[in-house]
PDB file of C-alpha atoms in Angstrom:
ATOM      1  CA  UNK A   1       0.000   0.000   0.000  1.00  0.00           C
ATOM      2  CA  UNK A   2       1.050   3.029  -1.059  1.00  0.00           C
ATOM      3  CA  UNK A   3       0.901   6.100   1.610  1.00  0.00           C
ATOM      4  CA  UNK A   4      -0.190   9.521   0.226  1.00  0.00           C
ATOM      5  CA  UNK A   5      -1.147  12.525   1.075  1.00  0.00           C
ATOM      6  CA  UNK A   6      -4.931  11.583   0.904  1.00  0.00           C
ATOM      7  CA  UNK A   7      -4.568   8.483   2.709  1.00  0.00           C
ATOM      8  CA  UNK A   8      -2.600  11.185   5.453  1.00  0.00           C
ATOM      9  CA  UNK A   9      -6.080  13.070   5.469  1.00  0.00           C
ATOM     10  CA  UNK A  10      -7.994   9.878   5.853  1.00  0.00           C
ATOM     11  CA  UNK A  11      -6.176   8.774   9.555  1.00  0.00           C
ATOM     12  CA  UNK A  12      -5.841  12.374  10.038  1.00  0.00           C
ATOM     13  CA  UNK A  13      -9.882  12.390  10.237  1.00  0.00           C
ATOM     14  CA  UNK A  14     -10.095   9.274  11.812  1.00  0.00           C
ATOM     15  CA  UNK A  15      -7.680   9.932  14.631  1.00  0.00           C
ATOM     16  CA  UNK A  16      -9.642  13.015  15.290  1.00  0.00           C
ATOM     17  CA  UNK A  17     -12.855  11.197  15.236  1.00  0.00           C
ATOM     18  CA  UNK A  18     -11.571   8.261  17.335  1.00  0.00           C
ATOM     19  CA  UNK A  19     -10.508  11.100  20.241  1.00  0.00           C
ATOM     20  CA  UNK A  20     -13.752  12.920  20.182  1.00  0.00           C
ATOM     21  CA  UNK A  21     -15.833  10.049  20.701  1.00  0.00           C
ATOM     22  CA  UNK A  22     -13.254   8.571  23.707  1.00  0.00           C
ATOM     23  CA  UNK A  23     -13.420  12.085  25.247  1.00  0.00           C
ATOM     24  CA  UNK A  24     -17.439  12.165  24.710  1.00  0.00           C
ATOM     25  CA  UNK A  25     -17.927   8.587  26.207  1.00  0.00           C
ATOM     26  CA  UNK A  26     -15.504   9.074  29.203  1.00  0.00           C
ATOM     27  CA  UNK A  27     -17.217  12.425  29.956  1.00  0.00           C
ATOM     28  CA  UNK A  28     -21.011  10.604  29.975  1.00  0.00           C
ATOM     29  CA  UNK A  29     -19.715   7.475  31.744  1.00  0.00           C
ATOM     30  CA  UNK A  30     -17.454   9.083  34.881  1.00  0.00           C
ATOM     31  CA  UNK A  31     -18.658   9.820  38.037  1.00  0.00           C
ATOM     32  CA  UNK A  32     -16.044  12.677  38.735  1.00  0.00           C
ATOM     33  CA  UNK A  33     -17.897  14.630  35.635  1.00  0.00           C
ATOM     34  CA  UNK A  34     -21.532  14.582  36.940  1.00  0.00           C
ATOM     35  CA  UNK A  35     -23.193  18.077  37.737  1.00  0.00           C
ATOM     36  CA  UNK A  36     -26.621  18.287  39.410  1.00  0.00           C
ATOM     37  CA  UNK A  37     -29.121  21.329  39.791  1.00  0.00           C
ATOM     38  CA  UNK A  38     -28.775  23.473  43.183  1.00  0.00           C
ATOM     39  CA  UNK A  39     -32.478  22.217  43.833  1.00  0.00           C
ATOM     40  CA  UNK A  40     -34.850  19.483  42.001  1.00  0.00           C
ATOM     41  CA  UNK A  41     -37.497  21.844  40.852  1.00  0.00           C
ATOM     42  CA  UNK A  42     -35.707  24.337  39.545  1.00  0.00           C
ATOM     43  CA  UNK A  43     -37.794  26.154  37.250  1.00  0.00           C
ATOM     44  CA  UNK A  44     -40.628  26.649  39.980  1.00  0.00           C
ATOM     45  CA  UNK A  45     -37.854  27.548  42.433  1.00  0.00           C
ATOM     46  CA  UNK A  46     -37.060  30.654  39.891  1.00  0.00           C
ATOM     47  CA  UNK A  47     -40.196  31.312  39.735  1.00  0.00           C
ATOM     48  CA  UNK A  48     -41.097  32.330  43.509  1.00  0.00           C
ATOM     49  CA  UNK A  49     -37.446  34.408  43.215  1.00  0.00           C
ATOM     50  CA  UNK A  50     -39.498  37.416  43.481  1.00  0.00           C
ATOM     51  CA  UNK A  51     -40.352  36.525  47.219  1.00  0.00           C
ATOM     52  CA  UNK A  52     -36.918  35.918  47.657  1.00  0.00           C
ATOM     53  CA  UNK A  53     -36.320  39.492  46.482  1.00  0.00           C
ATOM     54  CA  UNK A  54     -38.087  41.076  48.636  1.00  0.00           C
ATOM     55  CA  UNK A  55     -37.224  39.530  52.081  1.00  0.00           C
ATOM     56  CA  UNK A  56     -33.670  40.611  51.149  1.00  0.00           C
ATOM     57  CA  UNK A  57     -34.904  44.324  50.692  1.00  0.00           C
ATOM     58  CA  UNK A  58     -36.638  43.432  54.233  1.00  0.00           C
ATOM     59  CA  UNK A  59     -33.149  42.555  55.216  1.00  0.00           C
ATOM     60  CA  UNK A  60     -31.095  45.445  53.627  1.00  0.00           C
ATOM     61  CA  UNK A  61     -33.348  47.958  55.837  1.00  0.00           C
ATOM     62  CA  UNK A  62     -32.898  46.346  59.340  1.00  0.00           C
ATOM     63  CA  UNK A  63     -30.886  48.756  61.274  1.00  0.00           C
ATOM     64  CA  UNK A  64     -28.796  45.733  62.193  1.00  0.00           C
ATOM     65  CA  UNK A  65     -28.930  42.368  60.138  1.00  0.00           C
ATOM     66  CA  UNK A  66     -27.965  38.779  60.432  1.00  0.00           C
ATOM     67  CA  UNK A  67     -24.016  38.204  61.303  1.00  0.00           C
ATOM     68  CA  UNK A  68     -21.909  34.894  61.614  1.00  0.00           C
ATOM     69  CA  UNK A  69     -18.764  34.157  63.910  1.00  0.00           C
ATOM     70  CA  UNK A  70     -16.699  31.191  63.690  1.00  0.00           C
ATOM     71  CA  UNK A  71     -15.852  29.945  67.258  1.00  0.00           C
ATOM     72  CA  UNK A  72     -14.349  26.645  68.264  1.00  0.00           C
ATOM     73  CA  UNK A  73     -18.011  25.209  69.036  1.00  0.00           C
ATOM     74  CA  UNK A  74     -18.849  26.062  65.267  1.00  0.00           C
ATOM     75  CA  UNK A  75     -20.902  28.710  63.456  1.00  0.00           C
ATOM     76  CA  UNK A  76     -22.657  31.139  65.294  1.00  0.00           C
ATOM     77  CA  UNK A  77     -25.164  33.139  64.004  1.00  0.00           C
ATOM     78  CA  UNK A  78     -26.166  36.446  65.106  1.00  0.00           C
ATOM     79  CA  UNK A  79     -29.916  37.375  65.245  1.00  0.00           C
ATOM     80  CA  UNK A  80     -30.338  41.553  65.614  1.00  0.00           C
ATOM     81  CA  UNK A  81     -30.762  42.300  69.272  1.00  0.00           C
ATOM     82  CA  UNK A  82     -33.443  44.737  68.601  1.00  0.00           C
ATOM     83  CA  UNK A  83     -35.840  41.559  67.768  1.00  0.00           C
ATOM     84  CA  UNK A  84     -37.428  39.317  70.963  1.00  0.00           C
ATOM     85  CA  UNK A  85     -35.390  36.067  69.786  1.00  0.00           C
ATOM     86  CA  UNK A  86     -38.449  33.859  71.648  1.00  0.00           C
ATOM     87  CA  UNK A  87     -40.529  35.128  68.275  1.00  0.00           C
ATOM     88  CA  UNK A  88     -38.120  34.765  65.650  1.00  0.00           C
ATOM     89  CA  UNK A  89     -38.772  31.397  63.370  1.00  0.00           C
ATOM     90  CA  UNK A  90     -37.418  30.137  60.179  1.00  0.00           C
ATOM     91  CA  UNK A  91     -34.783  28.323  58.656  1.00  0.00           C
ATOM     92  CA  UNK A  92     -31.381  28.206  58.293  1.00  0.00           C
ATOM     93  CA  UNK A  93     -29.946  26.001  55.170  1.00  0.00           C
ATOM     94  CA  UNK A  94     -25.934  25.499  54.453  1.00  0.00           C
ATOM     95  CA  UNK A  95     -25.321  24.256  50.824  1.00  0.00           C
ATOM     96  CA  UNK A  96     -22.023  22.871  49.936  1.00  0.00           C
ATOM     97  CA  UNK A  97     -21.231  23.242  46.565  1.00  0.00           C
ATOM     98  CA  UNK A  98     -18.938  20.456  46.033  1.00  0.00           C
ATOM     99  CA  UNK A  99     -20.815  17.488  47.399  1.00  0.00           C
ATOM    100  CA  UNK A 100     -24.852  17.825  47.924  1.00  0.00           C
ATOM    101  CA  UNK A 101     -24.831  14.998  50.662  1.00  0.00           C
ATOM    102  CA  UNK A 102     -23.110  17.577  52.907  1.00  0.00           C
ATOM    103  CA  UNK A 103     -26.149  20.086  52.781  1.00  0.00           C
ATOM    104  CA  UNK A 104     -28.394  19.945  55.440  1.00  0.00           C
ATOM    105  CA  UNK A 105     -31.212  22.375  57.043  1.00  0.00           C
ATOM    106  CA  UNK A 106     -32.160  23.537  60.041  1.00  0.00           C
ATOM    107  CA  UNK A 107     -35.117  24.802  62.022  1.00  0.00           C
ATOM    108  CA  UNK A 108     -35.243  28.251  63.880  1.00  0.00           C
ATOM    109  CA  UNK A 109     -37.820  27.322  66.535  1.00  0.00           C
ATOM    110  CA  UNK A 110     -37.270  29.075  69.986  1.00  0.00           C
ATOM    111  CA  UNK A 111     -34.049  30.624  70.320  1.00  0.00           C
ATOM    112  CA  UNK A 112     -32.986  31.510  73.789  1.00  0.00           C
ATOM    113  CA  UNK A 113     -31.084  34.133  72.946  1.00  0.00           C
ATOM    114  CA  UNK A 114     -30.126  36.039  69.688  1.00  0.00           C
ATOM    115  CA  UNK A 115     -27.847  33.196  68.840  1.00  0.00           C
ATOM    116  CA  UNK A 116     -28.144  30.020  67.209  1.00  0.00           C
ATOM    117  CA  UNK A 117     -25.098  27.460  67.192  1.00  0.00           C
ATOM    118  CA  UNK A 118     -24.351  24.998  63.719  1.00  0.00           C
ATOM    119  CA  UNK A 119     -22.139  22.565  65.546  1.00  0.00           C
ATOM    120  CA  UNK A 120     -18.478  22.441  64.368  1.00  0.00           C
ATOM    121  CA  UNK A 121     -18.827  18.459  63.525  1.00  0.00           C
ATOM    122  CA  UNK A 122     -21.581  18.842  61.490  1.00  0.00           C
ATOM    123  CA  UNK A 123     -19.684  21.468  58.926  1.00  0.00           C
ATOM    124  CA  UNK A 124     -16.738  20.588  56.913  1.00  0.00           C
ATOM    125  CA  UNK A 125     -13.845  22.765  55.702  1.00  0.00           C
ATOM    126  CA  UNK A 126     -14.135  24.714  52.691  1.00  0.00           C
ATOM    127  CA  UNK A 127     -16.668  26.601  51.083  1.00  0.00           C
ATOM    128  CA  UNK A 128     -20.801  26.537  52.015  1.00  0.00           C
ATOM    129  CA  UNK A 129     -23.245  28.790  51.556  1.00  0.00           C
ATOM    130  CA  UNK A 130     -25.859  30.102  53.702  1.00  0.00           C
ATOM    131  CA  UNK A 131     -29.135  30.630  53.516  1.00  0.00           C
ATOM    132  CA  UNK A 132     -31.042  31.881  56.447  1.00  0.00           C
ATOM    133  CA  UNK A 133     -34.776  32.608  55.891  1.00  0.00           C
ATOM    134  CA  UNK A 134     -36.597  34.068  58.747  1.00  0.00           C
ATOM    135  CA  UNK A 135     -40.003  35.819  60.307  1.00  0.00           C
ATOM    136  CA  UNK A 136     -39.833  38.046  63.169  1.00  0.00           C
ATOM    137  CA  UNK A 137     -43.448  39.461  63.934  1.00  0.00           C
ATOM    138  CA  UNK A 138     -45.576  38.644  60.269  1.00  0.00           C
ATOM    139  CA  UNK A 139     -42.260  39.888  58.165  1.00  0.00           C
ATOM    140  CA  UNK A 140     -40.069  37.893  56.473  1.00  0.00           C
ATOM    141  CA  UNK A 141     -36.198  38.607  56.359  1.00  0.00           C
ATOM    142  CA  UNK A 142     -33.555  36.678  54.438  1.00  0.00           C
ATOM    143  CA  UNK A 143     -29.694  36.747  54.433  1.00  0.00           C
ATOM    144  CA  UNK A 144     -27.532  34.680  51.779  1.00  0.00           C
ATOM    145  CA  UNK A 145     -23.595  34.615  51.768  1.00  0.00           C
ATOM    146  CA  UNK A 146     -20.648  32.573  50.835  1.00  0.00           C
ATOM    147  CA  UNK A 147     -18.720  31.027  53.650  1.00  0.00           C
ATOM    148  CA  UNK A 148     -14.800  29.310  53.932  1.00  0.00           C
ATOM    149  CA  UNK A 149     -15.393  27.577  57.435  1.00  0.00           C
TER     150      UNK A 149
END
């Protein structure tokens, strides 16, 4: 067999073919490549932003708003000390980017003071982000940020 220019072109194409289909396979098939949505139902999530929009407007005009402090115990969150912290309800969700088993939510019942603790085993190092959504007296307040704990 005689090699040519055209029979050059020919492998030429078929090496190039052969490494986008390897590279399109191994991107479907591993595990290390898979991306999910921040929430299930995303669309309807986007949908009730609006809400979202306004409780952080609620927020912005609070004469004092929602602060964190990493201690030894873990993450402590500041409530405003103008509020009665026996009346303030909500939630309080930490998403973790990297690895959605990690995220977890919790419930603002009764706090006994301004303060509620996220214990230190419960968060891993690196990057989370908060979410605290909250009522204090019919009004609804919310504070997001991005964390390194």
């Amino acid at each position: 067999m005689k090699f040519n220019w055209g029979t050059g072109v020919v492998l030429a194409f078929i090496g190039f073919i052969t490494f986008i289909m390897y590279f399109v396979i191994s991107m479907f098939s591993s595990e290390n490549f898979k991306n999910d949505l921040v929430t299930e139902d995303y669309y309807g999530a986007e949908l009730l932003y609006q809400n979202d929009i306004n409780k952080i407007k609620n927020s912005e005009e609070l004469t004092e708003n929602v602060s964190y402090l990493q201690t030894s115990a873990g993450l402590k969150i500041v409530f405003p000390k103008e509020f009665d912290s026996k009346k303030i309800t909500g939630k309080v969700f930490l998403y973790r980017p990297s690895n959605k088993q990690l995220d977890f939510e919790t419930s603002i019942v009764s706090l006994s003071d301004s303060n509620l603790l996220i214990p230190d085993k419960r968060l891993v190092d690196g990057r989370w982000n908060i979410k605290i959504d909250w009522q204090y007296k019919g009004n609804s307040y919310l504070f997001k940020e991005s964390i390194i704990y």
